[in-house]
């Protein structure tokens, strides 16, 4: 289809309010902040809203989109959920001519083979409509979809001509058994008085993120989360074949006690140009509130999911004890067979443009005064990484936990180091496809026998693009990622808990859990920076100063080690996966193990170290699944380049260290230099496994 891009001009789509007219909800706008999309421009600030049009059969489809992160020129919005950084706001509008004042809303867009749909998503296909039972990118003929009524499109303003209103889909009535061709729609029915929303049982939201034990109300019943979940519609018990088919348990009645959802991404109070951020945060509601506008928009097919807390906890027979001996600041002369070989010159090869050292391409952290021309503010140095490793392992050794980069053979330690940093390199890369040197370089390995591209931007973006925070006060100009209802880890006024560090730690409950764990275990009590700020001297240090997860390299890298070493529900730890300590394939969503496959392939497994590349490829794919499987696995590699970049980083890093130190790290030839490759059902099995293409996403079965 041919894209239609009009000349750039300011339009009005922010400052949204809701109005219901004739059963259809409209989001009305009040500020000149949106523009017509331009393929020649970059969009560096997350949350930027654009209007985009594309020709289709009989006319054009028009949509409003916003970006989730920095997007370079030429990244086009797409009219299906795709994970490329653009998220559609509201429904698509069909117009005959681009200059038409009105068009027809499309509450059930055409299913697309490259789409990744959240649970509850509505699509149309062959004149019938379907709703996703849970996250899926399967065809509508699979059992992940159910037949439903087709909602009726309504007449709405054309955003290209008049952005005074953006249509939001009405909620369709559920289809009766055996019928899918009724086109009537209804507006949402209010809950009965006996089950009205309270602080104890708020209404479930498709954009909410819930931890185990969260209680919500849905369709006049209350449900309790059995494990971490997002975008999974609660279902009645009689609709389930097995109890584990849903993360929600139906309750007999609605509780009166305070059992709140761990987080909801809707209803947050945003600061404006005329509002003091600290005052805004201080006056936020103490429980998550779903605004009418947010509730109307809850049919969105794309959800931003935060990493759930992963607090290391010991069994009751072996409680975690705070360290009594301070961690060393340099590696000991014994152990750490691989890490003791790594030199600063190797670190510079891996991360030549890391935050605080490279400053030529912009971003507050990469320009003076944060980064000096001579690289003297080298926040994410090799020494900082070693300090983080030693801090974690001092605690782990005292509490009989597995250590990071200090178990097994030198070869196994090399594997762990390389997969760990390949995973994190993708999270923080400032590179992009076809970027000029020095962002992408051509390297030769194996005495000149092998040539591959190496993307050099890892550890560049160590905090989410579009946000700034004072390193002195911890206060942010824009407030986001705040769960004001968290009783265990309440946010501090004026703080924004956006993504920071090698795993982009997000949300106050993650910052709080991490901060409490370090403080309670006597970690990082002594400052490691000249200003004396990089220390955890209070339980709420990271709630008060979330900036330290980006300002302090050792604390930041500890957050990634903490995530790497800790199992999460059905997900084993990445450490156990790489070391071959986990060999069973999960039976159901609650069974901890390697992920199931989606195509009948039986994973080849082995315990301990392995030289079998088929076994190792599935391990690498499993790590990707643990980190971001909801977006990157289950055949997503046919359109999402995240897993391809991770495995390409691994092969490049392994080639370098194999050449220089002969560490014999296994290579995956089928997955080498595949930065922008498209994976398909016809791709080699080892490539499918290494990119988790053939793996179901965790919690997706």
XYZ file of C-alpha atoms in Angstrom:
701
model
C 0.000 0.000 0.000
C 1.185 3.476 -0.788
C 1.714 5.826 2.162
C 0.193 9.300 2.060
C 2.285 11.928 3.859
C 1.027 15.492 3.875
C 3.048 18.602 4.557
C 3.845 19.136 8.220
C 1.603 21.444 10.236
C 0.609 21.793 13.856
C -2.575 20.098 14.970
C -4.427 19.741 18.246
C -4.640 16.338 19.977
C -3.372 16.651 23.537
C -5.118 17.794 26.705
C -7.758 15.117 26.189
C -11.254 15.174 27.661
C -14.157 12.802 27.091
C -17.625 13.474 25.725
C -20.292 10.909 24.788
C -22.453 11.694 21.770
C -24.942 9.198 20.406
C -23.308 6.263 22.178
C -19.859 7.082 20.750
C -17.049 8.468 22.878
C -14.811 11.245 21.556
C -11.528 12.459 22.934
C -11.455 16.231 22.565
C -8.132 18.010 22.377
C -6.894 21.353 23.583
C -3.239 22.052 22.724
C -1.129 22.453 19.583
C 1.316 19.605 20.043
C 0.603 17.090 17.271
C 1.915 17.153 13.719
C 1.308 15.406 10.440
C 3.803 12.550 10.277
C 6.938 13.158 8.207
C 9.157 10.251 7.133
C 12.139 12.604 6.853
C 12.084 13.574 10.526
C 13.244 11.821 13.686
C 10.985 11.748 16.747
C 13.298 11.837 19.788
C 10.732 12.558 22.532
C 8.531 9.689 23.687
C 4.812 10.460 23.692
C 4.970 12.647 20.566
C 1.652 12.333 18.707
C 1.344 12.346 14.934
C -1.380 11.823 12.331
C -0.615 9.344 9.569
C -2.574 8.287 6.481
C -2.213 5.315 4.157
C -4.089 4.423 0.980
C -6.265 1.338 1.063
C -8.981 -0.260 -1.050
C -11.573 2.367 -1.906
C -9.947 5.249 -0.026
C -7.552 5.909 2.817
C -7.097 4.922 6.441
C -6.090 7.616 8.918
C -4.807 7.180 12.455
C -3.292 9.041 15.392
C -0.073 7.522 16.752
C 2.392 8.211 19.545
C 5.962 6.983 19.932
C 7.201 4.948 22.902
C 10.886 5.843 22.513
C 13.340 7.665 20.236
C 12.520 6.874 16.620
C 14.789 7.774 13.721
C 13.631 9.124 10.388
C 11.784 6.649 8.193
C 10.160 4.495 10.889
C 6.553 4.433 9.669
C 3.482 4.006 11.877
C 1.595 0.819 11.000
C -2.113 0.093 11.366
C -1.600 -3.045 13.432
C 0.214 -3.641 16.756
C 3.801 -4.300 15.778
C 6.254 -3.176 18.456
C 8.222 -0.820 16.193
C 7.832 2.083 18.614
C 4.602 3.625 17.279
C 1.359 2.920 19.146
C -2.014 3.830 17.672
C -4.235 6.106 19.742
C -7.945 5.368 19.246
C -9.474 3.776 16.152
C -8.519 3.911 12.522
C -10.715 6.254 10.461
C -11.622 5.348 6.862
C -12.136 8.237 4.416
C -12.908 8.267 0.714
C -10.801 11.388 0.130
C -8.087 12.798 2.381
C -9.842 16.179 2.413
C -13.166 14.742 3.671
C -14.337 16.317 6.932
C -15.612 13.009 8.302
C -14.962 9.318 7.928
C -15.969 5.997 9.456
C -14.336 4.607 12.598
C -12.975 1.053 12.474
C -13.362 -0.545 15.939
C -12.358 -3.975 14.562
C -9.433 -3.431 12.144
C -8.335 -6.046 9.635
C -6.209 -8.814 11.127
C -2.590 -8.599 9.936
C -0.204 -11.550 9.735
C 2.593 -9.444 11.259
C 0.501 -8.157 14.153
C 1.074 -8.986 17.834
C -2.287 -8.671 19.586
C -2.977 -8.334 23.302
C -5.777 -10.247 24.986
C -9.172 -8.720 24.185
C -8.062 -7.234 20.854
C -10.815 -7.074 18.212
C -10.058 -7.806 14.549
C -12.021 -8.542 11.391
C -11.194 -11.236 8.867
C -13.215 -12.493 5.891
C -16.289 -10.474 6.931
C -16.285 -11.936 10.460
C -14.902 -10.594 13.747
C -12.710 -12.189 16.376
C -11.389 -11.340 19.838
C -7.983 -12.470 21.106
C -8.219 -14.698 24.168
C -4.725 -13.674 25.242
C -1.569 -12.272 23.644
C -1.167 -13.821 20.214
C 0.272 -13.422 16.758
C -1.414 -16.562 15.430
C -3.928 -16.694 12.588
C -7.578 -16.147 13.523
C -8.217 -19.795 12.700
C -6.222 -20.832 15.790
C -7.680 -21.451 19.238
C -6.232 -18.161 20.528
C -9.171 -16.290 18.973
C -12.911 -16.467 19.600
C -15.754 -15.411 17.312
C -17.640 -12.257 18.389
C -20.122 -9.706 17.109
C -18.756 -7.213 14.601
C -19.063 -3.713 16.119
C -20.514 -1.023 13.878
C -18.318 1.782 12.591
C -19.659 5.265 13.223
C -19.230 8.626 11.552
C -16.324 10.529 13.134
C -14.159 13.561 12.250
C -11.224 12.989 9.909
C -8.075 13.693 11.998
C -6.236 14.999 8.931
C -8.759 17.788 8.514
C -10.215 18.417 11.956
C -8.581 17.155 15.115
C -11.191 18.628 17.401
C -12.187 15.026 18.115
C -10.620 11.570 17.883
C -13.058 8.659 17.934
C -12.761 5.911 20.530
C -14.481 2.593 19.902
C -17.700 1.729 21.717
C -17.607 -1.643 23.441
C -19.220 -4.381 21.407
C -21.833 -6.703 22.860
C -20.644 -10.304 23.258
C -21.821 -12.597 20.511
C -24.403 -15.254 21.332
C -23.337 -18.837 20.837
C -23.079 -19.823 17.193
C -23.423 -16.310 15.822
C -20.845 -13.878 14.505
C -22.732 -11.773 11.988
C -24.815 -9.513 14.229
C -23.557 -5.945 13.857
C -25.260 -4.267 16.812
C -23.194 -2.540 19.503
C -23.921 -1.420 23.032
C -22.323 1.012 25.406
C -20.757 -0.391 28.595
C -23.217 -1.518 31.229
C -22.661 -0.028 34.673
C -21.839 -2.527 37.419
C -24.621 -3.462 39.785
C -24.715 -1.505 43.066
C -23.707 -4.586 45.062
C -20.437 -4.803 43.150
C -19.669 -1.142 42.619
C -15.973 -0.207 42.328
C -14.245 0.563 45.606
C -10.653 0.929 46.709
C -10.744 -2.809 47.411
C -12.054 -3.939 44.029
C -11.306 -1.483 41.211
C -12.480 -2.197 37.680
C -10.089 -4.366 35.652
C -8.299 -2.483 32.867
C -6.682 -3.897 29.754
C -3.810 -1.457 30.327
C -3.287 -2.459 33.962
C -0.295 -4.410 35.260
C -1.233 -6.672 38.184
C 0.805 -8.690 40.646
C -0.233 -11.912 42.362
C -2.990 -11.218 44.891
C -4.430 -8.171 43.107
C -8.256 -8.076 43.228
C -10.309 -6.491 40.446
C -13.920 -6.277 39.382
C -15.015 -7.350 35.905
C -18.519 -7.976 34.539
C -20.082 -7.659 38.033
C -17.785 -10.277 39.574
C -14.501 -10.027 41.450
C -11.319 -11.859 40.495
C -7.951 -12.381 42.171
C -4.656 -12.580 40.256
C -2.843 -15.898 40.707
C 0.391 -14.531 39.297
C 1.757 -11.452 37.525
C -0.457 -10.544 34.588
C -1.284 -7.826 32.112
C -3.894 -7.586 29.353
C -5.545 -10.923 30.257
C -9.323 -10.548 30.535
C -10.775 -12.224 33.676
C -12.953 -15.237 32.803
C -15.642 -17.038 34.726
C -14.702 -20.389 36.163
C -17.214 -22.263 33.986
C -15.504 -20.852 30.873
C -12.153 -22.480 31.694
C -11.085 -25.979 30.736
C -8.273 -25.937 33.291
C -7.665 -23.649 36.257
C -4.260 -22.633 34.866
C -5.823 -21.419 31.606
C -6.341 -18.001 33.212
C -4.199 -15.912 35.579
C -7.434 -14.887 37.369
C -9.455 -16.799 39.967
C -13.173 -16.052 40.236
C -14.126 -15.037 43.791
C -17.407 -15.818 45.539
C -17.857 -12.189 46.569
C -16.031 -8.877 46.458
C -13.690 -8.355 49.425
C -13.934 -5.321 51.647
C -10.250 -5.315 52.580
C -7.687 -3.237 50.670
C -6.401 -5.563 47.980
C -5.281 -3.234 45.220
C -3.816 -3.872 41.782
C -0.057 -3.517 41.918
C -0.137 -1.027 39.095
C -2.334 0.564 36.490
C -0.933 2.500 33.590
C -4.054 4.640 33.336
C -5.302 7.554 35.353
C -1.891 9.052 36.184
C -1.680 12.777 36.821
C 0.596 14.381 34.240
C 2.465 17.568 34.934
C 1.999 20.535 32.623
C 4.097 23.541 31.780
C 2.299 25.533 34.502
C 2.424 22.877 37.239
C 5.231 22.154 39.659
C 6.116 18.441 39.203
C 6.678 17.870 42.906
C 3.332 19.425 43.780
C 1.610 17.383 41.060
C 3.000 14.110 42.370
C 2.234 15.041 45.964
C -1.437 15.606 45.178
C -1.955 12.380 43.188
C -4.652 10.017 44.390
C -3.523 7.385 46.861
C -5.186 4.596 44.887
C -5.103 3.977 41.120
C -7.981 5.835 39.478
C -9.245 4.940 36.020
C -10.385 8.069 34.236
C -13.410 7.896 31.948
C -11.193 8.692 28.987
C -8.750 5.956 29.891
C -11.556 3.445 30.369
C -12.896 4.279 26.938
C -9.456 3.773 25.456
C -9.004 0.416 27.136
C -9.572 -1.469 23.894
C -6.042 -0.543 22.763
C -4.208 -3.556 21.345
C -0.779 -2.488 22.605
C 0.237 -2.460 26.265
C 3.458 -1.150 27.779
C 4.449 -3.802 30.302
C 6.867 -3.094 33.125
C 9.311 -5.649 34.476
C 7.757 -7.155 37.625
C 9.747 -7.087 40.864
C 12.174 -9.989 41.289
C 13.269 -9.733 44.920
C 15.722 -12.539 45.738
C 14.212 -14.478 48.621
C 15.624 -17.502 50.408
C 13.576 -20.476 51.647
C 12.424 -20.308 55.253
C 15.153 -22.777 56.241
C 17.787 -20.426 54.837
C 16.697 -16.824 55.436
C 18.653 -14.061 53.696
C 21.076 -12.323 56.025
C 22.745 -8.965 55.522
C 26.404 -9.176 54.586
C 28.728 -8.796 57.550
C 31.944 -8.410 55.583
C 32.308 -5.569 53.109
C 32.637 -6.639 49.498
C 36.100 -6.298 47.957
C 36.563 -3.523 45.411
C 38.896 -5.489 43.116
C 38.717 -9.056 41.884
C 40.466 -11.608 44.086
C 43.399 -13.616 42.773
C 41.351 -16.821 42.741
C 38.054 -17.557 41.010
C 36.525 -15.391 38.269
C 38.542 -17.230 35.628
C 36.963 -15.319 32.744
C 36.345 -11.892 34.252
C 39.975 -11.592 35.433
C 41.018 -11.782 31.765
C 38.786 -8.907 30.633
C 40.735 -5.658 30.294
C 39.701 -2.054 29.798
C 40.648 -2.303 26.110
C 38.138 -5.176 25.764
C 35.469 -3.152 27.559
C 36.167 -0.250 25.188
C 35.706 -2.608 22.235
C 32.382 -3.826 23.605
C 31.035 -0.397 24.607
C 32.969 2.391 22.863
C 29.991 4.791 23.057
C 28.835 4.060 26.564
C 27.064 6.718 28.597
C 29.419 9.183 30.262
C 32.273 8.451 27.872
C 30.944 9.139 24.387
C 29.230 12.493 23.984
C 29.003 13.410 20.306
C 25.441 12.321 19.541
C 23.438 14.238 22.117
C 21.324 13.301 25.077
C 21.887 14.966 28.455
C 23.966 12.107 29.789
C 26.264 12.225 26.776
C 27.093 15.914 26.806
C 29.007 18.113 29.285
C 28.901 18.394 32.235
C 27.902 14.729 32.505
C 30.488 13.504 30.011
C 33.867 15.181 29.761
C 35.755 15.365 26.501
C 38.508 13.216 28.017
C 36.012 10.583 29.183
C 36.749 11.239 32.839
C 33.102 10.705 33.799
C 33.130 7.047 32.747
C 30.064 6.011 34.746
C 29.642 2.590 33.141
C 33.256 1.486 33.365
C 34.650 -2.028 33.684
C 35.621 -1.254 37.281
C 32.005 -0.259 38.056
C 30.789 -3.563 36.599
C 33.289 -5.536 38.664
C 32.183 -3.703 41.820
C 28.565 -4.682 41.107
C 29.585 -8.320 40.579
C 31.525 -8.386 43.844
C 28.712 -6.745 45.799
C 26.193 -9.326 44.567
C 28.485 -12.319 45.051
C 29.448 -11.279 48.587
C 25.762 -11.432 49.488
C 25.180 -14.627 47.459
C 28.125 -16.479 49.032
C 27.045 -15.645 52.576
C 23.474 -16.794 51.846
C 24.365 -19.890 49.796
C 23.026 -18.459 46.558
C 24.526 -19.089 43.159
C 27.146 -16.528 42.204
C 27.330 -14.473 39.033
C 30.356 -15.034 36.758
C 32.074 -17.135 39.415
C 30.769 -20.664 38.914
C 31.655 -23.501 36.564
C 34.453 -23.445 34.020
C 36.014 -20.395 32.395
C 34.087 -21.325 29.232
C 30.770 -21.299 31.126
C 31.603 -17.978 32.751
C 32.393 -16.571 29.304
C 29.012 -17.760 28.032
C 27.242 -16.088 30.941
C 29.114 -12.808 30.461
C 28.477 -12.732 26.705
C 24.773 -13.614 26.801
C 24.223 -11.217 29.711
C 25.743 -8.292 27.818
C 24.169 -9.264 24.490
C 20.806 -9.102 26.251
C 21.591 -5.747 27.844
C 23.212 -4.321 24.705
C 19.879 -4.467 22.919
C 18.172 -2.573 25.776
C 20.633 0.327 25.641
C 21.790 0.509 22.033
C 22.038 3.827 20.225
C 22.679 2.067 16.903
C 20.159 1.692 14.116
C 19.987 -0.092 10.789
C 22.423 1.368 8.219
C 23.897 3.799 10.753
C 27.222 5.291 9.614
C 30.489 4.627 11.405
C 31.237 4.701 14.285
C 27.761 3.359 15.114
C 28.186 0.284 12.911
C 31.596 -1.058 11.950
C 32.760 -3.946 9.775
C 34.962 -6.338 11.766
C 36.999 -9.404 10.791
C 37.450 -12.475 12.983
C 39.081 -15.904 12.841
C 42.279 -14.543 11.274
C 40.330 -12.755 8.576
C 38.180 -15.753 7.659
C 34.954 -14.176 8.901
C 33.534 -10.675 8.452
C 30.494 -9.253 10.176
C 28.877 -5.973 11.099
C 29.101 -4.916 14.740
C 26.620 -2.427 16.178
C 28.534 -0.216 18.601
C 25.872 1.744 20.500
C 25.386 -0.524 23.533
C 25.194 1.154 26.976
C 24.522 4.494 25.261
C 20.866 5.000 26.241
C 20.944 4.081 29.925
C 17.751 6.014 30.641
C 14.537 6.276 28.687
C 14.545 8.920 25.973
C 12.374 11.970 26.552
C 12.850 12.281 30.325
C 15.225 14.330 32.459
C 15.930 14.175 36.190
C 17.970 16.387 38.477
C 21.006 14.478 39.729
C 20.979 16.670 42.810
C 17.346 16.382 43.935
C 16.046 13.321 42.045
C 13.070 15.382 40.810
C 11.907 14.957 37.205
C 10.355 17.492 34.879
C 7.725 14.984 33.704
C 6.061 12.417 35.970
C 5.374 8.914 34.659
C 5.660 5.241 35.617
C 4.157 6.064 39.006
C 1.907 3.624 40.855
C 0.500 5.822 43.593
C -1.424 2.871 45.062
C 1.653 0.850 45.994
C 1.582 0.534 49.785
C 4.921 -1.287 50.008
C 6.852 1.092 47.763
C 4.981 4.424 47.612
C 6.446 6.995 45.199
C 8.243 10.095 46.419
C 6.769 13.410 45.303
C 8.093 14.739 42.016
C 9.911 11.552 41.075
C 9.489 9.731 37.773
C 10.328 6.045 37.661
C 10.945 5.629 33.939
C 13.319 3.045 32.470
C 16.938 3.261 33.607
C 19.929 0.938 33.508
C 20.868 -2.129 31.433
C 17.387 -3.663 31.889
C 15.514 -0.325 31.912
C 14.189 -0.764 35.462
C 10.725 0.876 35.580
C 7.945 1.757 38.059
C 8.299 2.778 41.710
C 7.498 -0.720 43.014
C 10.546 -2.054 41.158
C 12.804 0.781 42.315
C 11.523 0.332 45.865
C 11.923 -3.445 45.917
C 15.457 -3.175 44.566
C 16.384 -0.389 46.996
C 14.964 -2.234 50.008
C 16.777 -5.438 49.071
C 20.150 -3.687 48.795
C 19.701 -1.702 52.019
C 18.421 -4.650 54.040
C 21.400 -6.725 52.921
C 23.997 -4.043 53.654
C 25.029 -3.513 50.029
C 26.545 -0.327 48.579
C 26.671 1.429 51.956
C 29.921 3.202 50.984
C 29.946 5.781 48.186
C 31.956 4.920 45.093
C 31.840 8.349 43.452
C 33.646 11.586 44.281
C 30.371 13.404 45.042
C 29.409 10.745 47.592
C 25.926 10.155 46.144
C 26.325 6.578 44.908
C 25.447 4.724 48.084
C 22.350 3.045 49.511
C 22.144 4.578 52.984
C 18.348 4.368 53.417
C 15.684 1.833 52.454
C 13.954 4.333 50.164
C 17.101 5.714 48.563
C 16.066 4.817 45.011
C 12.489 5.980 45.599
C 13.873 9.381 46.591
C 16.700 9.389 44.042
C 15.707 7.133 41.120
C 18.327 8.948 39.022
C 21.032 6.881 40.752
C 20.069 3.881 38.604
C 21.495 5.860 35.683
C 24.029 8.077 37.496
C 25.826 5.263 39.358
C 27.174 2.616 37.027
C 27.753 -0.019 39.698
C 24.263 0.324 41.214
C 22.760 0.387 37.713
C 24.557 -2.769 36.644
C 23.605 -4.429 39.929
C 19.936 -4.011 38.903
C 20.652 -6.109 35.802
C 22.539 -8.775 37.775
C 19.685 -8.888 40.294
C 17.210 -9.520 37.446
C 19.493 -12.088 35.768
C 20.009 -14.232 38.873
C 16.430 -14.382 40.141
C 13.597 -16.741 39.038
C 10.198 -15.092 38.439
C 7.192 -17.356 38.761
C 7.288 -19.780 35.849
C 10.469 -18.164 34.530
C 13.724 -19.736 35.720
C 16.704 -17.468 36.282
C 18.749 -16.671 33.196
C 21.790 -17.924 35.122
C 20.243 -21.390 35.530
C 19.235 -21.501 31.873
C 22.719 -20.704 30.546
C 24.407 -23.111 32.973
C 22.043 -25.945 31.997
C 20.564 -26.236 35.471
C 17.058 -26.224 33.940
C 16.248 -28.919 31.386
C 12.495 -29.517 31.749
C 9.996 -27.880 29.397
C 7.110 -26.175 31.214
C 3.884 -28.161 31.338
C 1.654 -25.157 32.042
C 1.856 -21.459 32.874
C 2.750 -22.138 36.511
C 5.406 -24.774 35.896
C 8.919 -23.331 36.034
C 11.039 -24.504 33.128
C 12.059 -23.871 29.545
C 9.260 -22.435 27.389
C 6.985 -24.538 25.237
C 7.272 -24.466 21.455
C 4.566 -23.249 19.096
C 5.136 -25.568 16.156
C 5.592 -29.098 17.500
C 9.375 -28.807 17.663
C 10.763 -30.800 20.593
C 13.580 -28.763 22.153
C 16.890 -30.530 22.426
C 18.075 -30.151 26.019
C 21.082 -31.144 28.099
C 22.287 -30.511 31.614
C 25.432 -28.579 32.438
C 27.831 -27.191 29.870
C 27.142 -28.102 26.265
C 28.886 -28.051 22.918
C 25.637 -28.866 21.130
C 24.655 -25.687 19.281
C 21.006 -26.752 19.017
C 20.834 -26.995 22.814
C 22.662 -23.706 23.300
C 20.474 -21.862 20.765
C 17.340 -22.763 22.724
C 18.998 -21.509 25.908
C 19.770 -18.141 24.311
C 16.184 -17.869 23.049
C 14.903 -18.690 26.534
C 16.886 -15.787 28.020
C 15.246 -13.450 25.484
C 11.890 -14.938 26.493
C 12.610 -14.221 30.163
C 13.571 -10.617 29.400
C 10.865 -9.587 26.920
C 9.075 -12.665 25.624
C 5.664 -11.022 25.454
C 6.839 -8.802 22.617
C 9.800 -10.615 21.075
C 8.975 -14.342 21.090
C 6.259 -16.615 19.649
C 7.122 -15.830 15.997
C 7.591 -12.106 16.630
C 11.035 -12.259 14.973
C 9.286 -12.173 11.606
C 8.745 -8.455 12.268
C 10.514 -7.548 15.557
C 14.295 -7.081 15.280
C 14.886 -7.182 19.045
C 15.752 -10.900 19.300
C 17.804 -10.700 16.112
C 19.885 -7.878 17.547
C 20.412 -9.743 20.823
C 21.718 -12.897 19.145
C 23.811 -10.887 16.674
C 25.414 -9.054 19.591
C 26.155 -12.413 21.195
C 27.858 -13.871 18.113
C 29.941 -10.722 17.570
C 30.999 -10.583 21.226
C 31.789 -14.317 21.241
C 33.860 -14.039 18.054
C 35.976 -11.293 19.628
C 36.680 -13.125 22.898
C 37.188 -16.491 21.196
C 39.832 -14.919 18.962
C 41.615 -13.022 21.730
C 41.324 -15.317 24.752
C 40.394 -18.711 23.256
C 37.457 -19.062 25.658
C 35.635 -21.459 23.301
C 32.279 -19.737 23.730
C 29.796 -21.590 21.486
C 28.785 -19.733 18.338
C 25.435 -20.046 16.552
C 26.434 -19.731 12.883
C 22.834 -19.700 11.639
C 22.191 -16.657 13.846
C 25.371 -14.715 13.103
C 25.154 -11.192 11.666
C 21.344 -11.323 11.381
C 20.738 -7.790 12.685
C 17.919 -7.053 10.232
C 16.992 -10.548 9.024
C 13.359 -11.663 8.899
C 12.756 -15.041 10.544
C 10.064 -17.343 9.146
C 8.798 -20.902 9.493
C 11.315 -21.857 6.792
C 14.330 -20.483 8.702
C 16.885 -22.893 10.209
C 15.777 -24.396 13.516
C 18.801 -22.981 15.371
C 17.941 -19.463 14.180
C 14.308 -19.959 15.219
C 15.433 -21.169 18.651
C 18.064 -18.474 19.237
C 15.529 -15.726 18.459
C 12.738 -17.498 20.444
C 10.707 -17.512 17.220
C 9.639 -21.111 17.878
C 8.939 -20.522 21.588
C 5.635 -19.564 23.124
C 5.977 -16.473 25.282
C 6.044 -17.115 29.012
C 2.487 -16.932 30.400
C 1.240 -17.152 26.810
C -0.009 -20.751 26.939
